[in-house]
mmCIF file of C-alpha atoms in Angstrom:
data_model
loop_
_atom_site.group_PDB
_atom_site.id
_atom_site.type_symbol
_atom_site.label_atom_id
_atom_site.label_comp_id
_atom_site.label_asym_id
_atom_site.label_seq_id
_atom_site.Cartn_x
_atom_site.Cartn_y
_atom_site.Cartn_z
ATOM 1 C CA MET A 1 21.194 -12.844 0.585
ATOM 2 C CA SER A 2 20.969 -9.446 2.211
ATOM 3 C CA VAL A 3 19.034 -6.528 0.805
ATOM 4 C CA ARG A 4 21.179 -3.815 -0.749
ATOM 5 C CA LEU A 5 19.913 -0.245 -0.664
ATOM 6 C CA ALA A 6 20.939 2.303 -3.264
ATOM 7 C CA GLY A 7 20.351 5.994 -3.658
ATOM 8 C CA ARG A 8 18.160 7.642 -1.040
ATOM 9 C CA ALA A 9 17.084 6.016 2.172
ATOM 10 C CA ALA A 10 14.072 3.777 1.648
ATOM 11 C CA GLN A 11 11.903 5.817 4.000
ATOM 12 C CA SER A 12 12.292 8.950 1.864
ATOM 13 C CA ALA A 13 11.607 7.355 -1.521
ATOM 14 C CA PRO A 14 10.137 9.882 -3.946
ATOM 15 C CA PRO A 15 6.866 8.647 -5.423
ATOM 16 C CA ALA A 16 6.196 7.671 -9.038
ATOM 17 C CA GLY A 17 3.868 10.516 -9.837
ATOM 18 C CA ASP A 18 1.415 10.554 -6.956
ATOM 19 C CA GLY A 19 1.046 6.787 -6.840
ATOM 20 C CA GLY A 20 4.163 5.381 -5.134
ATOM 21 C CA VAL A 21 7.274 3.473 -6.133
ATOM 22 C CA LEU A 22 8.089 1.150 -9.013
ATOM 23 C CA LEU A 23 8.531 -2.621 -8.703
ATOM 24 C CA GLY A 24 10.695 -4.661 -11.052
ATOM 25 C CA ILE A 25 10.925 -8.460 -11.171
ATOM 26 C CA ASP A 26 13.341 -10.395 -13.372
ATOM 27 C CA PHE A 27 12.663 -14.127 -13.634
ATOM 28 C CA GLY A 28 15.562 -16.227 -14.886
ATOM 29 C CA GLY A 29 16.211 -19.913 -15.284
ATOM 30 C CA THR A 30 18.951 -19.804 -12.632
ATOM 31 C CA LYS A 31 18.294 -16.632 -10.621
ATOM 32 C CA MET A 32 15.456 -14.225 -9.912
ATOM 33 C CA ALA A 33 15.954 -10.556 -9.074
ATOM 34 C CA VAL A 34 13.515 -8.152 -7.449
ATOM 35 C CA GLY A 35 13.997 -4.399 -7.177
ATOM 36 C CA VAL A 36 12.067 -1.411 -5.877
ATOM 37 C CA ALA A 37 12.805 1.946 -7.483
ATOM 38 C CA ASP A 38 11.792 5.557 -7.045
ATOM 39 C CA GLY A 39 9.745 7.433 -9.619
ATOM 40 C CA GLU A 40 12.848 8.173 -11.696
ATOM 41 C CA GLY A 41 13.756 4.498 -11.890
ATOM 42 C CA ARG A 42 16.627 4.616 -9.370
ATOM 43 C CA LEU A 43 16.839 1.376 -7.437
ATOM 44 C CA LEU A 44 16.246 1.779 -3.718
ATOM 45 C CA ALA A 45 16.380 -1.905 -2.808
ATOM 46 C CA ARG A 46 17.091 -5.106 -4.692
ATOM 47 C CA GLU A 47 17.761 -8.716 -3.941
ATOM 48 C CA ARG A 48 18.603 -11.807 -5.981
ATOM 49 C CA VAL A 49 17.611 -15.378 -5.090
ATOM 50 C CA PRO A 50 18.025 -18.779 -6.802
ATOM 51 C CA THR A 51 15.199 -19.955 -9.045
ATOM 52 C CA TYR A 52 15.500 -23.668 -8.155
ATOM 53 C CA ALA A 53 14.116 -24.452 -11.596
ATOM 54 C CA GLU A 54 14.024 -28.182 -10.964
ATOM 55 C CA ARG A 55 11.380 -27.593 -8.267
ATOM 56 C CA GLY A 56 8.978 -26.116 -10.807
ATOM 57 C CA ALA A 57 7.323 -22.813 -11.609
ATOM 58 C CA PRO A 58 4.822 -22.344 -8.734
ATOM 59 C CA GLN A 59 7.464 -22.236 -5.996
ATOM 60 C CA ALA A 60 9.635 -19.841 -8.003
ATOM 61 C CA LEU A 61 6.751 -17.440 -8.574
ATOM 62 C CA ASP A 62 5.643 -17.664 -4.952
ATOM 63 C CA ARG A 63 9.112 -16.942 -3.563
ATOM 64 C CA ALA A 64 9.645 -14.024 -5.936
ATOM 65 C CA LEU A 65 6.343 -12.420 -4.937
ATOM 66 C CA GLU A 66 7.086 -13.017 -1.267
ATOM 67 C CA LEU A 67 10.445 -11.268 -1.723
ATOM 68 C CA ALA A 68 8.741 -8.422 -3.595
ATOM 69 C CA ALA A 69 6.248 -7.932 -0.770
ATOM 70 C CA LYS A 70 9.115 -7.852 1.741
ATOM 71 C CA LEU A 71 11.118 -5.245 -0.182
ATOM 72 C CA VAL A 72 8.073 -3.070 -0.788
ATOM 73 C CA GLY A 73 7.303 -3.224 2.924
ATOM 74 C CA GLU A 74 10.855 -2.217 3.808
ATOM 75 C CA VAL A 75 10.755 0.733 1.406
ATOM 76 C CA GLY A 76 7.460 1.783 2.968
ATOM 77 C CA ALA A 77 5.597 3.214 -0.013
ATOM 78 C CA PRO A 78 2.735 1.980 -2.196
ATOM 79 C CA VAL A 79 3.534 0.505 -5.606
ATOM 80 C CA ALA A 80 2.403 2.587 -8.571
ATOM 81 C CA ALA A 81 3.230 -0.046 -11.199
ATOM 82 C CA ALA A 82 5.218 -3.228 -11.702
ATOM 83 C CA GLY A 83 7.325 -4.470 -14.592
ATOM 84 C CA VAL A 84 8.101 -8.144 -15.047
ATOM 85 C CA ALA A 85 10.789 -9.718 -17.233
ATOM 86 C CA SER A 86 10.267 -13.390 -18.087
ATOM 87 C CA PRO A 87 11.855 -15.961 -20.355
ATOM 88 C CA GLY A 88 9.815 -16.889 -23.405
ATOM 89 C CA VAL A 89 6.973 -15.320 -25.358
ATOM 90 C CA VAL A 90 4.503 -13.821 -22.906
ATOM 91 C CA ARG A 91 0.769 -14.155 -23.550
ATOM 92 C CA SER A 92 -2.111 -13.076 -21.327
ATOM 93 C CA ASP A 93 -2.978 -16.713 -20.582
ATOM 94 C CA GLY A 94 0.478 -18.271 -20.473
ATOM 95 C CA ILE A 95 4.042 -18.257 -21.763
ATOM 96 C CA ASP A 96 5.500 -19.981 -24.822
ATOM 97 C CA LEU A 97 9.107 -21.058 -25.423
ATOM 98 C CA ALA A 98 10.193 -21.165 -21.779
ATOM 99 C CA PRO A 99 11.307 -24.767 -21.207
ATOM 100 C CA ASN A 100 13.936 -24.251 -18.507
ATOM 101 C CA VAL A 101 11.488 -24.083 -15.580
ATOM 102 C CA PRO A 102 8.838 -26.856 -15.587
ATOM 103 C CA GLY A 103 5.322 -25.410 -15.563
ATOM 104 C CA TRP A 104 6.355 -21.889 -16.571
ATOM 105 C CA ASP A 105 4.105 -22.053 -19.625
ATOM 106 C CA GLY A 106 1.013 -22.151 -17.435
ATOM 107 C CA LEU A 107 1.723 -18.973 -15.452
ATOM 108 C CA ARG A 108 -0.212 -15.726 -15.798
ATOM 109 C CA LEU A 109 2.403 -13.379 -14.451
ATOM 110 C CA ALA A 110 0.536 -10.090 -14.748
ATOM 111 C CA ASP A 111 -2.485 -11.506 -12.937
ATOM 112 C CA ALA A 112 -0.314 -13.066 -10.230
ATOM 113 C CA VAL A 113 1.548 -9.833 -9.481
ATOM 114 C CA ARG A 114 -1.620 -7.729 -9.616
ATOM 115 C CA ASP A 115 -3.578 -10.049 -7.335
ATOM 116 C CA ARG A 116 -0.839 -10.872 -4.808
ATOM 117 C CA LEU A 117 0.571 -7.356 -4.394
ATOM 118 C CA ALA A 118 -2.472 -5.208 -5.263
ATOM 119 C CA VAL A 119 -0.531 -3.394 -7.992
ATOM 120 C CA PRO A 120 -2.782 -1.272 -10.237
ATOM 121 C CA ALA A 121 -0.670 -1.564 -13.416
ATOM 122 C CA VAL A 122 1.564 -4.477 -14.463
ATOM 123 C CA ALA A 123 3.608 -4.772 -17.668
ATOM 124 C CA VAL A 124 5.256 -8.063 -18.665
ATOM 125 C CA ASP A 125 7.784 -8.668 -21.438
ATOM 126 C CA ASN A 126 10.449 -11.113 -22.500
ATOM 127 C CA ASP A 127 13.559 -10.843 -20.327
ATOM 128 C CA LEU A 128 15.951 -10.072 -23.172
ATOM 129 C CA ASN A 129 13.559 -7.490 -24.581
ATOM 130 C CA ALA A 130 13.608 -5.911 -21.121
ATOM 131 C CA ALA A 131 17.414 -5.961 -21.128
ATOM 132 C CA ALA A 132 17.402 -4.336 -24.561
ATOM 133 C CA LEU A 133 15.044 -1.642 -23.260
ATOM 134 C CA ALA A 134 17.529 -0.908 -20.464
ATOM 135 C CA GLU A 135 20.344 -0.647 -23.018
ATOM 136 C CA LEU A 136 18.224 1.726 -25.123
ATOM 137 C CA ARG A 137 17.257 4.025 -22.268
ATOM 138 C CA LEU A 138 20.335 3.842 -20.041
ATOM 139 C CA GLY A 139 23.134 1.876 -21.638
ATOM 140 C CA ALA A 140 25.148 1.028 -24.716
ATOM 141 C CA LEU A 141 22.377 1.514 -27.303
ATOM 142 C CA ARG A 142 21.445 5.095 -26.459
ATOM 143 C CA ASP A 143 23.527 6.297 -29.398
ATOM 144 C CA ALA A 144 23.453 3.209 -31.638
ATOM 145 C CA ASP A 145 20.920 2.199 -34.282
ATOM 146 C CA PRO A 146 20.152 -0.521 -35.133
ATOM 147 C CA GLY A 147 21.263 -2.479 -32.093
ATOM 148 C CA LEU A 148 21.513 -6.159 -31.255
ATOM 149 C CA VAL A 149 21.472 -7.483 -27.689
ATOM 150 C CA VAL A 150 22.663 -11.070 -27.260
ATOM 151 C CA GLY A 151 21.908 -12.879 -24.017
ATOM 152 C CA LEU A 152 24.307 -15.648 -23.025
ATOM 153 C CA GLY A 153 23.115 -17.020 -19.725
ATOM 154 C CA THR A 154 21.057 -20.053 -18.754
ATOM 155 C CA GLY A 155 19.860 -19.984 -22.374
ATOM 156 C CA VAL A 156 20.675 -18.105 -25.580
ATOM 157 C CA ALA A 157 18.517 -15.366 -27.093
ATOM 158 C CA ALA A 158 18.719 -12.011 -28.820
ATOM 159 C CA ALA A 159 16.781 -8.758 -29.034
ATOM 160 C CA VAL A 160 16.706 -6.268 -31.877
ATOM 161 C CA THR A 161 16.387 -2.510 -31.398
ATOM 162 C CA VAL A 162 15.429 -0.155 -34.216
ATOM 163 C CA ARG A 163 14.836 3.610 -33.951
ATOM 164 C CA GLY A 164 14.598 3.559 -30.187
ATOM 165 C CA SER A 165 12.207 0.615 -29.882
ATOM 166 C CA VAL A 166 12.566 -3.107 -29.236
ATOM 167 C CA LEU A 167 11.299 -5.216 -32.131
ATOM 168 C CA ALA A 168 8.745 -7.742 -30.868
ATOM 169 C CA GLY A 169 7.967 -9.632 -34.081
ATOM 170 C CA HIS A 170 4.628 -10.955 -35.311
ATOM 171 C CA HIS A 171 4.252 -13.503 -32.497
ATOM 172 C CA GLY A 172 6.401 -11.644 -29.994
ATOM 173 C CA ALA A 173 9.183 -14.128 -30.722
ATOM 174 C CA ALA A 174 11.752 -11.948 -32.498
ATOM 175 C CA GLY A 175 15.255 -12.891 -31.392
ATOM 176 C CA GLU A 176 14.563 -16.443 -30.182
ATOM 177 C CA ILE A 177 17.820 -17.637 -31.723
ATOM 178 C CA GLY A 178 18.169 -20.392 -29.146
ATOM 179 C CA TYR A 179 15.853 -22.348 -31.466
ATOM 180 C CA ALA A 180 18.168 -21.889 -34.470
ATOM 181 C CA VAL A 181 19.187 -25.103 -36.243
ATOM 182 C CA ALA A 182 22.741 -26.139 -35.410
ATOM 183 C CA GLY A 183 24.872 -29.068 -36.502
ATOM 184 C CA ALA A 184 24.217 -31.836 -39.008
ATOM 185 C CA PRO A 185 22.531 -33.898 -40.385
ATOM 186 C CA TRP A 186 19.349 -31.875 -40.810
ATOM 187 C CA PRO A 187 17.659 -30.778 -38.646
ATOM 188 C CA GLY A 188 20.582 -31.155 -36.260
ATOM 189 C CA THR A 189 19.901 -29.698 -32.847
ATOM 190 C CA MET A 190 18.985 -26.377 -31.243
ATOM 191 C CA LEU A 191 21.674 -23.737 -30.805
ATOM 192 C CA GLU A 192 20.783 -23.383 -27.118
ATOM 193 C CA LEU A 193 21.569 -27.060 -26.535
ATOM 194 C CA GLY A 194 25.128 -26.411 -27.678
ATOM 195 C CA PHE A 195 25.934 -22.968 -26.322
ATOM 196 C CA SER A 196 24.311 -21.737 -23.137
ATOM 197 C CA GLY A 197 25.197 -21.777 -19.481
ATOM 198 C CA ARG A 198 23.562 -25.147 -18.991
ATOM 199 C CA ALA A 199 25.041 -26.593 -22.178
ATOM 200 C CA LEU A 200 28.525 -25.514 -21.140
ATOM 201 C CA ASP A 201 27.936 -26.981 -17.670
ATOM 202 C CA ARG A 202 27.172 -30.325 -19.325
ATOM 203 C CA LEU A 203 30.206 -29.995 -21.597
ATOM 204 C CA ALA A 204 32.463 -29.345 -18.607
ATOM 205 C CA GLU A 205 31.075 -32.404 -16.835
ATOM 206 C CA SER A 206 31.659 -34.589 -19.912
ATOM 207 C CA LEU A 207 35.293 -33.441 -20.013
ATOM 208 C CA GLY A 208 35.810 -33.984 -16.305
ATOM 209 C CA VAL A 209 36.353 -30.266 -15.699
ATOM 210 C CA PRO A 210 35.040 -29.058 -12.316
ATOM 211 C CA GLY A 211 33.190 -25.783 -11.867
ATOM 212 C CA GLY A 212 30.720 -25.970 -14.747
ATOM 213 C CA ALA A 213 30.801 -23.295 -17.462
ATOM 214 C CA ARG A 214 33.062 -21.047 -15.392
ATOM 215 C CA GLY A 215 35.547 -23.866 -14.808
ATOM 216 C CA LEU A 216 35.433 -24.801 -18.493
ATOM 217 C CA ALA A 217 36.267 -21.251 -19.541
ATOM 218 C CA ALA A 218 39.143 -21.143 -17.068
ATOM 219 C CA ALA A 219 40.525 -24.461 -18.338
ATOM 220 C CA ALA A 220 40.180 -23.221 -21.930
ATOM 221 C CA GLU A 221 42.716 -20.468 -21.248
ATOM 222 C CA ARG A 222 45.309 -23.173 -21.879
ATOM 223 C CA PRO A 223 45.692 -25.341 -25.014
ATOM 224 C CA GLY A 224 43.986 -28.697 -24.690
ATOM 225 C CA ALA A 225 40.683 -30.538 -24.859
ATOM 226 C CA ALA A 226 38.724 -27.882 -22.967
ATOM 227 C CA ARG A 227 39.886 -25.094 -25.289
ATOM 228 C CA ASP A 228 39.183 -27.167 -28.403
ATOM 229 C CA ALA A 229 35.682 -28.044 -27.210
ATOM 230 C CA LEU A 230 34.800 -24.498 -26.165
ATOM 231 C CA THR A 231 36.177 -23.078 -29.420
ATOM 232 C CA ALA A 232 34.025 -25.476 -31.452
ATOM 233 C CA ARG A 233 30.909 -24.339 -29.556
ATOM 234 C CA ALA A 234 31.871 -20.676 -29.973
ATOM 235 C CA ASP A 235 32.349 -21.239 -33.707
ATOM 236 C CA GLU A 236 28.755 -22.486 -34.022
ATOM 237 C CA LEU A 237 27.335 -19.538 -32.096
ATOM 238 C CA ALA A 238 29.476 -17.084 -34.090
ATOM 239 C CA ARG A 239 28.017 -18.410 -37.363
ATOM 240 C CA HIS A 240 24.528 -17.530 -36.169
ATOM 241 C CA LEU A 241 25.588 -14.119 -34.889
ATOM 242 C CA VAL A 242 27.200 -13.388 -38.245
ATOM 243 C CA THR A 243 23.890 -14.187 -39.950
ATOM 244 C CA CYS A 244 22.047 -11.897 -37.512
ATOM 245 C CA CYS A 245 24.487 -9.099 -38.308
ATOM 246 C CA LEU A 246 24.231 -9.612 -42.056
ATOM 247 C CA LEU A 247 20.451 -9.361 -41.798
ATOM 248 C CA LEU A 248 20.339 -6.388 -39.431
ATOM 249 C CA ASP A 249 23.619 -4.512 -40.024
ATOM 250 C CA PRO A 250 23.731 -3.355 -36.381
ATOM 251 C CA GLN A 251 25.868 -0.463 -35.290
ATOM 252 C CA ARG A 252 26.575 -2.131 -31.952
ATOM 253 C CA VAL A 253 26.159 -5.593 -30.415
ATOM 254 C CA VAL A 254 25.721 -5.725 -26.640
ATOM 255 C CA LEU A 255 26.447 -8.980 -24.800
ATOM 256 C CA VAL A 256 24.591 -9.649 -21.538
ATOM 257 C CA GLY A 257 24.392 -12.577 -19.119
ATOM 258 C CA GLY A 258 26.730 -14.625 -16.994
ATOM 259 C CA VAL A 259 28.421 -16.503 -19.857
ATOM 260 C CA ALA A 260 29.012 -13.234 -21.717
ATOM 261 C CA GLY A 261 31.033 -12.011 -18.742
ATOM 262 C CA ASN A 262 33.897 -14.339 -19.665
ATOM 263 C CA ALA A 263 36.619 -12.468 -21.559
ATOM 264 C CA LEU A 264 37.784 -15.542 -23.497
ATOM 265 C CA ILE A 265 34.300 -16.256 -24.847
ATOM 266 C CA ARG A 266 33.772 -12.602 -25.793
ATOM 267 C CA GLY A 267 37.115 -12.594 -27.537
ATOM 268 C CA LEU A 268 36.374 -15.742 -29.523
ATOM 269 C CA LEU A 269 33.029 -14.380 -30.703
ATOM 270 C CA GLY A 270 34.362 -10.918 -31.519
ATOM 271 C CA GLU A 271 37.330 -12.256 -33.496
ATOM 272 C CA ARG A 272 35.160 -14.560 -35.580
ATOM 273 C CA MET A 273 32.614 -11.881 -36.391
ATOM 274 C CA ALA A 274 35.288 -9.326 -37.317
ATOM 275 C CA ALA A 275 37.041 -11.816 -39.590
ATOM 276 C CA VAL A 276 34.099 -12.395 -41.942
ATOM 277 C CA LEU A 277 31.648 -9.488 -41.738
ATOM 278 C CA PRO A 278 32.029 -6.771 -44.382
ATOM 279 C CA TYR A 279 30.880 -4.185 -41.818
ATOM 280 C CA PRO A 280 31.731 -5.553 -38.370
ATOM 281 C CA PRO A 281 29.711 -3.945 -35.566
ATOM 282 C CA GLU A 282 31.215 -2.812 -32.316
ATOM 283 C CA VAL A 283 30.867 -5.638 -29.767
ATOM 284 C CA VAL A 284 30.636 -4.569 -26.124
ATOM 285 C CA LEU A 285 29.780 -6.096 -22.774
ATOM 286 C CA SER A 286 26.778 -4.589 -21.012
ATOM 287 C CA ARG A 287 27.843 -2.412 -18.112
ATOM 288 C CA PHE A 288 24.825 -3.636 -16.136
ATOM 289 C CA ALA A 289 26.315 -7.101 -15.475
ATOM 290 C CA ASP A 290 23.361 -9.225 -14.312
ATOM 291 C CA ASP A 291 20.983 -6.290 -13.776
ATOM 292 C CA ALA A 292 20.033 -5.391 -17.365
ATOM 293 C CA ALA A 293 16.717 -7.271 -17.355
ATOM 294 C CA LEU A 294 15.853 -6.007 -13.861
ATOM 295 C CA LEU A 295 16.487 -2.417 -14.915
ATOM 296 C CA GLY A 296 14.395 -3.070 -17.998
ATOM 297 C CA ALA A 297 11.590 -4.355 -15.797
ATOM 298 C CA VAL A 298 11.726 -1.121 -13.786
ATOM 299 C CA ILE A 299 11.505 0.859 -17.029
ATOM 300 C CA LEU A 300 8.491 -1.238 -18.051
ATOM 301 C CA ALA A 301 6.904 -0.318 -14.719
ATOM 302 C CA ARG A 302 7.677 3.352 -15.149
ATOM 303 C CA GLU A 303 6.138 3.410 -18.611
ATOM 304 C CA ALA A 304 3.072 1.537 -17.325
ATOM 305 C CA VAL A 305 2.208 4.220 -14.742
ATOM 306 C CA PRO A 306 -1.098 5.782 -15.850
ATOM 307 C CA THR A 307 -0.693 9.328 -17.168
ATOM 308 C CA PRO A 308 -2.619 11.861 -15.056
ATOM 309 C CA ARG A 309 -5.488 13.510 -16.916
#
């Protein structure tokens, strides 16, 4: 995949303070994105590559850092700070609740970025929290409070924003709705196993529909088995989103991720929420497409730059 440049030419990138440019890395279960931005957070270069999750965590981390080093070299400026968005609950010595890439729990992302790229300041957060930060600073939640960001991609998760901040929770696990109990008998299964990009890929395969989740959504435009199956999965997810909204009473719900990009799925969810909630929130699609978490990572980097004394 070729590098795309945006804004000014890379050679004339304005520095972040006096220390250089900003680096953002978004790790996903299917894709990884790396971007280099100027001091104002405007992306100068970015590139997306497959994660190859089945090959394990070390190769994914190594390829992402190799790509980061290449982009930084092409921009031609030192890195003032880096922001990293990762699935799961990030700790200093590992990562919890990130099962989609084998070995991800053993990574120390801040240390790896700092050591490999000689970056003086590195901030790491959950990928959906990073996406919510981008929505707060640049997107659909700038004028909405509270806000709820729902990620429908390789997995399912949410992020809560209140008074201009992303709510982390006691363990840093606020919004991990992919672990919600779904189905019967108790304890049923996890919500993410029924409605996520990978779950819908498996559903499409079981129905003999080619093209994975995208093909399933296309087939569901017409009455039949595919529509019935997708509607049943959307019903289960909508029940959980209704509960989230009853608890939070958000002004706006922002949908992000590849699965959220499908108009039929958005319509099913929106209709079900509006039908039962006493105060239905506005439901919108993020205007950042697949870049919300990457932009959030850049914001993390910008806010990690040491303040001059």
